[in-house]
Amino acid sequence: MTTHFITAEIDLQETPAELLKAIETELNKEGEPLRWAITSVDVDQQKATVEAVVTTVKS
């Protein structure tokens, strides 16, 4: 098992619940999230930057 630090841009959503689902979906593409945080929001472009630590299983 290895850990990776990743950064992802997520489109802002209508509700906090939709935003959470969008973040989880994006992070799960990279591995299993251990922890994550929204580190910035660009209101003009309607994007949130998320930084996360994820684990992946070595093949």
CSV table of N, CA and C in Angstrom, one decimal:
chain,number,residue,atom,x,y,z
A,1,MET,N,0.8,-1.2,0.0
A,1,MET,CA,0.0,0.0,0.0
A,1,MET,C,0.9,1.2,0.0
A,2,THR,N,0.5,2.2,-0.8
A,2,THR,CA,1.3,3.5,-0.9
A,2,THR,C,0.3,4.6,-0.7
A,3,THR,N,0.9,5.7,-0.2
A,3,THR,CA,0.1,6.9,0.0
A,3,THR,C,0.6,8.0,-1.0
A,4,HIS,N,-0.4,8.8,-1.4
A,4,HIS,CA,-0.1,9.9,-2.4
A,4,HIS,C,-0.8,11.2,-2.0
A,5,PHE,N,-0.1,12.3,-2.2
A,5,PHE,CA,-0.7,13.6,-2.0
A,5,PHE,C,-1.2,14.0,-3.4
A,6,ILE,N,-2.5,14.4,-3.4
A,6,ILE,CA,-3.1,14.8,-4.7
A,6,ILE,C,-3.8,16.2,-4.6
A,7,THR,N,-4.0,16.8,-5.7
A,7,THR,CA,-4.7,18.1,-5.7
A,7,THR,C,-5.8,17.9,-6.8
A,8,ALA,N,-7.0,18.3,-6.6
A,8,ALA,CA,-8.1,18.2,-7.6
A,8,ALA,C,-8.9,19.5,-7.6
A,9,GLU,N,-9.3,19.8,-8.8
A,9,GLU,CA,-10.3,20.9,-9.0
A,9,GLU,C,-11.7,20.4,-9.2
A,10,ILE,N,-12.6,20.9,-8.4
A,10,ILE,CA,-14.0,20.4,-8.4
A,10,ILE,C,-14.9,21.5,-8.7
A,11,ASP,N,-15.8,21.3,-9.6
A,11,ASP,CA,-16.8,22.3,-9.9
A,11,ASP,C,-17.7,22.5,-8.7
A,12,LEU,N,-18.0,23.8,-8.3
A,12,LEU,CA,-18.9,24.1,-7.2
A,12,LEU,C,-20.3,23.6,-7.6
A,13,GLN,N,-21.0,23.1,-6.6
A,13,GLN,CA,-22.3,22.5,-6.7
A,13,GLN,C,-23.4,23.3,-6.1
A,14,GLU,N,-24.6,23.0,-6.3
A,14,GLU,CA,-25.7,23.8,-5.8
A,14,GLU,C,-25.9,23.7,-4.3
A,15,THR,N,-25.6,22.5,-3.7
A,15,THR,CA,-25.7,22.3,-2.3
A,15,THR,C,-24.5,21.7,-1.7
A,16,PRO,N,-24.2,21.8,-0.4
A,16,PRO,CA,-23.1,21.2,0.2
A,16,PRO,C,-23.1,19.6,0.0
A,17,ALA,N,-24.2,19.0,0.1
A,17,ALA,CA,-24.3,17.5,-0.1
A,17,ALA,C,-23.8,17.1,-1.5
A,18,GLU,N,-24.2,17.9,-2.5
A,18,GLU,CA,-23.8,17.6,-3.9
A,18,GLU,C,-22.3,17.8,-4.0
A,19,LEU,N,-21.7,18.9,-3.4
A,19,LEU,CA,-20.3,19.2,-3.4
A,19,LEU,C,-19.5,18.0,-2.8
A,20,LEU,N,-20.0,17.5,-1.6
A,20,LEU,CA,-19.3,16.4,-0.9
A,20,LEU,C,-19.3,15.2,-1.8
A,21,LYS,N,-20.4,14.9,-2.5
A,21,LYS,CA,-20.5,13.7,-3.4
A,21,LYS,C,-19.5,13.9,-4.6
A,22,ALA,N,-19.4,15.1,-5.1
A,22,ALA,CA,-18.5,15.4,-6.2
A,22,ALA,C,-17.0,15.2,-5.8
A,23,ILE,N,-16.7,15.7,-4.6
A,23,ILE,CA,-15.4,15.5,-4.1
A,23,ILE,C,-15.0,14.1,-3.8
A,24,GLU,N,-15.9,13.3,-3.2
A,24,GLU,CA,-15.7,11.9,-2.9
A,24,GLU,C,-15.5,11.1,-4.2
A,25,THR,N,-16.3,11.4,-5.2
A,25,THR,CA,-16.2,10.7,-6.5
A,25,THR,C,-14.9,10.9,-7.1
A,26,GLU,N,-14.5,12.2,-7.2
A,26,GLU,CA,-13.2,12.5,-7.8
A,26,GLU,C,-12.0,11.9,-7.0
A,27,LEU,N,-12.0,12.0,-5.7
A,27,LEU,CA,-10.9,11.4,-4.9
A,27,LEU,C,-10.9,9.9,-5.0
A,28,ASN,N,-12.0,9.2,-5.1
A,28,ASN,CA,-12.0,7.8,-5.2
A,28,ASN,C,-11.4,7.3,-6.6
A,29,LYS,N,-11.4,8.1,-7.6
A,29,LYS,CA,-10.7,7.8,-8.8
A,29,LYS,C,-9.2,7.6,-8.6
A,30,GLU,N,-8.6,8.3,-7.6
A,30,GLU,CA,-7.2,8.2,-7.4
A,30,GLU,C,-6.8,7.2,-6.3
A,31,GLY,N,-7.7,6.7,-5.5
A,31,GLY,CA,-7.4,5.8,-4.4
A,31,GLY,C,-8.4,6.0,-3.3
A,32,GLU,N,-8.1,5.4,-2.2
A,32,GLU,CA,-9.0,5.6,-1.0
A,32,GLU,C,-8.5,6.8,-0.2
A,33,PRO,N,-9.4,7.8,-0.1
A,33,PRO,CA,-9.0,9.0,0.7
A,33,PRO,C,-8.8,8.8,2.2
A,34,LEU,N,-7.7,9.2,2.7
A,34,LEU,CA,-7.4,9.2,4.1
A,34,LEU,C,-7.9,10.4,4.8
A,35,ARG,N,-7.6,11.6,4.1
A,35,ARG,CA,-8.1,12.9,4.6
A,35,ARG,C,-8.0,13.8,3.4
A,36,TRP,N,-8.9,14.9,3.5
A,36,TRP,CA,-8.9,15.9,2.5
A,36,TRP,C,-9.4,17.2,3.0
A,37,ALA,N,-9.1,18.3,2.3
A,37,ALA,CA,-9.5,19.6,2.7
A,37,ALA,C,-9.7,20.4,1.4
A,38,ILE,N,-10.7,21.3,1.5
A,38,ILE,CA,-10.9,22.3,0.5
A,38,ILE,C,-9.9,23.5,0.9
A,39,THR,N,-9.0,23.7,0.0
A,39,THR,CA,-7.9,24.7,0.3
A,39,THR,C,-8.1,26.1,-0.3
A,40,SER,N,-9.0,26.1,-1.4
A,40,SER,CA,-9.3,27.4,-2.0
A,40,SER,C,-10.5,27.3,-2.8
A,41,VAL,N,-11.2,28.4,-3.0
A,41,VAL,CA,-12.4,28.5,-3.8
A,41,VAL,C,-12.2,29.7,-4.8
A,42,ASP,N,-12.4,29.4,-6.1
A,42,ASP,CA,-12.4,30.5,-7.1
A,42,ASP,C,-13.9,30.8,-7.5
A,43,VAL,N,-14.4,31.8,-6.9
A,43,VAL,CA,-15.8,32.1,-7.1
A,43,VAL,C,-16.1,32.5,-8.6
A,44,ASP,N,-15.2,33.2,-9.2
A,44,ASP,CA,-15.4,33.6,-10.6
A,44,ASP,C,-15.5,32.4,-11.5
A,45,GLN,N,-14.6,31.4,-11.3
A,45,GLN,CA,-14.6,30.2,-12.2
A,45,GLN,C,-15.5,29.1,-11.6
A,46,GLN,N,-16.0,29.3,-10.4
A,46,GLN,CA,-16.9,28.3,-9.8
A,46,GLN,C,-16.2,27.0,-9.6
A,47,LYS,N,-14.9,27.0,-9.0
A,47,LYS,CA,-14.1,25.9,-8.8
A,47,LYS,C,-13.6,25.9,-7.4
A,48,ALA,N,-13.5,24.7,-6.8
A,48,ALA,CA,-12.9,24.5,-5.5
A,48,ALA,C,-11.7,23.6,-5.7
A,49,THR,N,-10.6,24.0,-5.0
A,49,THR,CA,-9.4,23.2,-5.0
A,49,THR,C,-9.3,22.3,-3.7
A,50,VAL,N,-9.2,21.0,-3.9
A,50,VAL,CA,-9.2,20.1,-2.9
A,50,VAL,C,-7.8,19.4,-2.8
A,51,GLU,N,-7.2,19.4,-1.7
A,51,GLU,CA,-5.9,18.6,-1.4
A,51,GLU,C,-6.2,17.4,-0.6
A,52,ALA,N,-5.6,16.3,-0.9
A,52,ALA,CA,-6.0,15.0,-0.2
A,52,ALA,C,-4.8,14.1,-0.1
A,53,VAL,N,-4.9,13.2,0.8
A,53,VAL,CA,-3.9,12.1,0.9
A,53,VAL,C,-4.8,10.9,0.7
A,54,VAL,N,-4.3,10.1,-0.3
A,54,VAL,CA,-5.0,8.8,-0.7
A,54,VAL,C,-4.1,7.6,-0.6
A,55,THR,N,-4.6,6.5,-0.4
A,55,THR,CA,-3.8,5.2,-0.4
A,55,THR,C,-4.2,4.4,-1.7
A,56,THR,N,-3.3,3.7,-2.2
A,56,THR,CA,-3.5,2.8,-3.3
A,56,THR,C,-2.8,1.5,-3.0
A,57,VAL,N,-3.3,0.4,-3.5
A,57,VAL,CA,-2.7,-0.9,-3.3
A,57,VAL,C,-1.8,-1.2,-4.5
A,58,LYS,N,-0.5,-1.6,-4.1
A,58,LYS,CA,0.4,-1.9,-5.2
A,58,LYS,C,0.0,-3.2,-5.9
A,59,SER,N,0.1,-3.2,-7.2
A,59,SER,CA,-0.2,-4.3,-8.0
A,59,SER,C,1.0,-5.2,-8.3
